[in-house]
Coordinates of C-alpha atoms in Angstrom, one line a residue:
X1 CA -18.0 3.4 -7.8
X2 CA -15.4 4.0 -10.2
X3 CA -12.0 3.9 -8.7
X4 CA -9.9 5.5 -11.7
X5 CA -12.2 8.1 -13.9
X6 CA -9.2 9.5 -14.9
X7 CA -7.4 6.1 -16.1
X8 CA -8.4 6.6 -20.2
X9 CA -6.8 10.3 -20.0
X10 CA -3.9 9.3 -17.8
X11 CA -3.3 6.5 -20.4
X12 CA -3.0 8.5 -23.4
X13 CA -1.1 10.7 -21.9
X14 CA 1.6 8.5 -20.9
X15 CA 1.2 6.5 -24.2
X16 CA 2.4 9.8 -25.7
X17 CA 5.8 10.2 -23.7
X18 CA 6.7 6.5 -24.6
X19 CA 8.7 7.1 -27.4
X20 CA 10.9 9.7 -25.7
X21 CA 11.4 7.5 -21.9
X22 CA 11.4 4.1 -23.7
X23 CA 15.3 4.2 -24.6
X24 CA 16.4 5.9 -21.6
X25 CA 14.6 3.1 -19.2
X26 CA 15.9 0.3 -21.7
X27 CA 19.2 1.5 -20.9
X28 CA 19.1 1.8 -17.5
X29 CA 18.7 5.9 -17.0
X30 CA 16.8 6.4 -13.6
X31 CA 15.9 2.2 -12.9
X32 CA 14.9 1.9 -10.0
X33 CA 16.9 0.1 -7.8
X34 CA 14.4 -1.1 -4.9
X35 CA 10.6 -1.6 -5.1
X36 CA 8.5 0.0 -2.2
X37 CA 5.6 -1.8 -1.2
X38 CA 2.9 -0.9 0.5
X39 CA 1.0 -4.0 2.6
X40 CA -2.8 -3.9 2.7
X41 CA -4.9 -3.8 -0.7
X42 CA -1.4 -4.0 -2.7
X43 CA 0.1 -7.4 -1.7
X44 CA -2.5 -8.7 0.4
X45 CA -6.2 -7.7 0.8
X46 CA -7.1 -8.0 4.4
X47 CA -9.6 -4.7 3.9
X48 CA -12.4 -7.6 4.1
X49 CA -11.0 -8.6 7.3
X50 CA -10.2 -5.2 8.6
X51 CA -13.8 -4.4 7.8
X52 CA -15.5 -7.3 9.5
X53 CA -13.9 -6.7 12.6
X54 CA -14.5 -3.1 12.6
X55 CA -18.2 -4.3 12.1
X56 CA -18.4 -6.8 15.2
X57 CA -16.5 -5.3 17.6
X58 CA -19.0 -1.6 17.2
X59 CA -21.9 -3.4 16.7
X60 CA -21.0 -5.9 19.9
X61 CA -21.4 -2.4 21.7
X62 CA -24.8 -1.5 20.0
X63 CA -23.6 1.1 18.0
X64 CA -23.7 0.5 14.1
X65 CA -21.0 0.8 11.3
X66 CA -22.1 1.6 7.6
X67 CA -20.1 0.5 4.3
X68 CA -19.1 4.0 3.6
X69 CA -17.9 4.5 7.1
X70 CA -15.0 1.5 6.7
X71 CA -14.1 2.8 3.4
X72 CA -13.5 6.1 5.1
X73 CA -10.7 4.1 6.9
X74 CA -8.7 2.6 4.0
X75 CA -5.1 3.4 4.0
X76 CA -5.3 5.1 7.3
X77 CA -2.8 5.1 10.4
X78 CA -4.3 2.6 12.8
X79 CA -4.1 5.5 15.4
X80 CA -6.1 7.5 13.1
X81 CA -8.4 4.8 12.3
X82 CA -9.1 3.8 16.4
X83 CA -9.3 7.6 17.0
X84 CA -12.0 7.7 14.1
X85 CA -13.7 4.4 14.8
X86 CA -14.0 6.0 19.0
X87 CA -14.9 9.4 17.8
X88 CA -18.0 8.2 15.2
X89 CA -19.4 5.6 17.5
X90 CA -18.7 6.5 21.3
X91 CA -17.8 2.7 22.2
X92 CA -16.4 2.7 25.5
X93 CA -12.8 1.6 24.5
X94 CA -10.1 3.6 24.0
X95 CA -8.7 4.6 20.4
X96 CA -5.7 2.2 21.6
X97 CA -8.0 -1.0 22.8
X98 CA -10.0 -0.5 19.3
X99 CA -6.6 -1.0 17.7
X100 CA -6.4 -4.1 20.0
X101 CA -9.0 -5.8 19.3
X102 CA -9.2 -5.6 15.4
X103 CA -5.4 -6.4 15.5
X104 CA -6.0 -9.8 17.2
X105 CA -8.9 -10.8 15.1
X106 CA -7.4 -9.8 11.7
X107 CA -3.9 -11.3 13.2
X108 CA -5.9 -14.4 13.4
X109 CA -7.7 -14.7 10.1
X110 CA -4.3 -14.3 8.2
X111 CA -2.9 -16.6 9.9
X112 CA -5.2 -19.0 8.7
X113 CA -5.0 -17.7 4.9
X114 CA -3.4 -15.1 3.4
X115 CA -5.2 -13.6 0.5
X116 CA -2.9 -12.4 -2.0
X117 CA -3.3 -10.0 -4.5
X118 CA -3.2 -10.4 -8.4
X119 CA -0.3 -10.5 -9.3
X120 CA 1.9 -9.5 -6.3
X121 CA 3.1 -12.5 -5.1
X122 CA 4.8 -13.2 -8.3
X123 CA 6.2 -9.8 -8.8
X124 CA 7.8 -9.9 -5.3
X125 CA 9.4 -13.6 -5.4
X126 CA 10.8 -12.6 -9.3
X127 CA 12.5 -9.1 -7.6
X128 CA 13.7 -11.6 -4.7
X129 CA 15.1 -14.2 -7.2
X130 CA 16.7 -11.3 -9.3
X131 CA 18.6 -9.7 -6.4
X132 CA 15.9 -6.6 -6.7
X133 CA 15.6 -5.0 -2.8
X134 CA 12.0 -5.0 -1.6
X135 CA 11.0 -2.6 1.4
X136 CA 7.5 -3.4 2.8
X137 CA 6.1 -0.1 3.7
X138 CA 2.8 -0.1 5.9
X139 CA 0.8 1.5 8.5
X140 CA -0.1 -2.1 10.2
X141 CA 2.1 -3.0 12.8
X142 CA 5.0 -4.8 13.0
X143 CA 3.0 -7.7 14.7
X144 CA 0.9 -8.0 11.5
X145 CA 3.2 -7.6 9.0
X146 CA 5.4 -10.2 10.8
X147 CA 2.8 -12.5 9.6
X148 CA 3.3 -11.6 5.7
X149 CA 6.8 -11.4 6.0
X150 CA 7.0 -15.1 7.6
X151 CA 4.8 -16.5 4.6
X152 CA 7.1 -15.3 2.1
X153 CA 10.8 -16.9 1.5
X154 CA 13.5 -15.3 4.3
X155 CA 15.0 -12.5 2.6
X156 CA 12.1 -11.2 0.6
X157 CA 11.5 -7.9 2.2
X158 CA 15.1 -6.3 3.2
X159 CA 13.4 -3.6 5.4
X160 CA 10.2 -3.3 6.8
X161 CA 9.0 -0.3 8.1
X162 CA 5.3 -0.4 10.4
X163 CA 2.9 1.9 11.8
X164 CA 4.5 1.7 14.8
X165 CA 7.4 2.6 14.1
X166 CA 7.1 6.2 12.9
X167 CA 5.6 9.1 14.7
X168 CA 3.3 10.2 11.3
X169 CA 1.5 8.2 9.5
X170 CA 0.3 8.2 5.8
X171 CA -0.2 10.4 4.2
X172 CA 3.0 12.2 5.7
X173 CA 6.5 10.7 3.4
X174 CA 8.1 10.0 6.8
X175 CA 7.2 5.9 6.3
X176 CA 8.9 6.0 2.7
X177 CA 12.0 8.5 3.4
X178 CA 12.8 5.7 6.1
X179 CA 12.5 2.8 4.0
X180 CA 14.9 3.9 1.0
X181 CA 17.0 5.3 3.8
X182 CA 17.3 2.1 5.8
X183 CA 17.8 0.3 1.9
X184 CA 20.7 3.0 1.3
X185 CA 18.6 4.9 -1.2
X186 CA 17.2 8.1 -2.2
X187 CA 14.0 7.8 -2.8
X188 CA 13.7 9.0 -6.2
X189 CA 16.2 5.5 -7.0
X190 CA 12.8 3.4 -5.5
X191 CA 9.8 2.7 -7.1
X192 CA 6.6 2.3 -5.0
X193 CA 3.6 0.4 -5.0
X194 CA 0.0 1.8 -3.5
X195 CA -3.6 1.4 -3.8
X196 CA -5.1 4.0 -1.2
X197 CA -5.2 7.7 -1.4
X198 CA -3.5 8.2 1.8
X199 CA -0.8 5.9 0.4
X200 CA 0.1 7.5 -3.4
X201 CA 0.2 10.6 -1.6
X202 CA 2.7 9.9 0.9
X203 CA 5.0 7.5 -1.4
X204 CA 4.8 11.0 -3.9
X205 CA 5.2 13.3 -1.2
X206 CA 8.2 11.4 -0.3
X207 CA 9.6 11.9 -4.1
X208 CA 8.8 8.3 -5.0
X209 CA 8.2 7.4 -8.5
X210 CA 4.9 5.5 -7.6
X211 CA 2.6 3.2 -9.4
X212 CA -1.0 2.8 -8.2
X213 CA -2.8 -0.3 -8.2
X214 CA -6.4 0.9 -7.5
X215 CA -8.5 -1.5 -5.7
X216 CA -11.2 -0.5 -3.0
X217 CA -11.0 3.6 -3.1
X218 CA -10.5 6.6 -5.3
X219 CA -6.5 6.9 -6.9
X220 CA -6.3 11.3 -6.5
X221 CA -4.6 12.7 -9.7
X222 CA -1.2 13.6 -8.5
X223 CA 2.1 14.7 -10.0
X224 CA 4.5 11.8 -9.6
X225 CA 2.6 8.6 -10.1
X226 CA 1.4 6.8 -13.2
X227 CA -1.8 4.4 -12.5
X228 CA -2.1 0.2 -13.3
X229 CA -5.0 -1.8 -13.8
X230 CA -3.3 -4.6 -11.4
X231 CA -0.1 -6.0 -11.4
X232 CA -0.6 -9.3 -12.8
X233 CA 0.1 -7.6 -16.1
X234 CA 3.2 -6.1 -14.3
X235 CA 6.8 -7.8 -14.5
X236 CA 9.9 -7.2 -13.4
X237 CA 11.2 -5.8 -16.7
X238 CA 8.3 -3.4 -17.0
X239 CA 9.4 -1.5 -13.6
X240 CA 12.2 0.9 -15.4
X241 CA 9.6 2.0 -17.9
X242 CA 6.8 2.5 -15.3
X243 CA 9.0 4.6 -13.3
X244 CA 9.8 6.7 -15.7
X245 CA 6.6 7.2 -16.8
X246 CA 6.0 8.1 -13.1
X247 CA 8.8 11.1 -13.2
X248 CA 7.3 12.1 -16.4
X249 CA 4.3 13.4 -14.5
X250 CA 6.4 16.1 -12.6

């Protein structure tokens, strides 16, 4: 599967408004001034993990759990993705106690090691270092993400906003109107960071200049967002330029 068919068009596209957005984000016109960051498949990639629970704990019932059925869940709520797991395999929990369950087990393995992704460990300790606020912006819950937030140096991520702690998930903007609000933002002063469908569409629905960082599933073409290969080509100094590139899609 081809997560970005659209990347060689989108490219030359935004190659193209370079020389007009260049000079306004070297001086500053629309920089953003926090970075939004969504958690799973962006920093860290626990999908693996997420996946092999999902796995155990249906097939521990007799019921059976394809490839295309976990991708299905990428990005999702973890309501959604109980409700989805209960409703396609009739285990005898309830959506909540599927949540549970694959929370303690994936809990568990990141304790043990947290696998970072390319490039977003550095990106986030040089915006720490340069004063740069960081809002983690996920639909794991707080429990989870205590876990990241605890393996990075105290002050990394200014807010943190979790699953449980809005009453819609992703792909609804409520997640990132929140965390530029609780940074003392607008959103269109944030930049935000996605690899999921569910996630790009919220962080653009929330009028976030967002950069998407494809990984396990399909980046949608959508006004307000400018795609990345990865970020470990991505510094701190690249973010103005990005962003603009981002509003230049509207």
């Amino acid at each position: 599967m081809n997560p970005t068919p659209h990347l060689n068009h989108l490219d030359a596209r935004l190659d193209a408004l370079d020389a007009s957005t260049s000079m306004r984000a070297a001086h500053g016109s629309h920089a953003p001034r926090a970075i939004l960051w969504d958690m799973d498949g962006t920093v860290i990639d626990t999908e693996p993990y997420w996946m092999e629970a999902e796995r155990g704990l249906i097939e521990s019932y007799g019921a059976s759990w394809s490839e295309k059925q976990a991708f299905q869940l990428v990005g999702n709520a973890l309501p959604a993705t109980g409700q989805m797991i209960k409703d396609q395999t009739g285990i005898p929990l309830t959506p909540d106690e599927i949540v549970d369950v694959l929370l303690e087990q994936v809990i568990e393995k990141l304790k043990q090691h947290v696998p970072w992704r390319p490039g977003a460990r550095e990106l986030l300790l040089a915006a720490h270092e340069a004063g740069m606020p960081c809002a983690l912006v996920t639909m794991s819950y707080e429990s989870f993400a205590r876990v990241l937030v605890d393996a990075l140096p105290a002050g990394t991520f200014e807010v943190v906003v979790t699953g449980d702690m809005v009453s819609a998930g992703k792909p609804d903007p409520e997640a990132y109107v929140r965390a530029a609000a609780e940074l003392g933002l607008r959103p269109d002063q944030c930049v935000a960071i996605e690899d999921s469908a569910t996630g790009v569409r919220s962080a653009v629905a929330a009028g976030v200049p967002t950069l998407a960082v494809p990984h396990l599933v399909e980046i949608p073409q959508l006004d307000g967002l400018v795609v990345v290969p990865d970020l470990a080509a991505v510094s701190l100094d690249d973010l103005p330029r990005l962003a603009e590139r981002a509003r230049a899609t509207r």
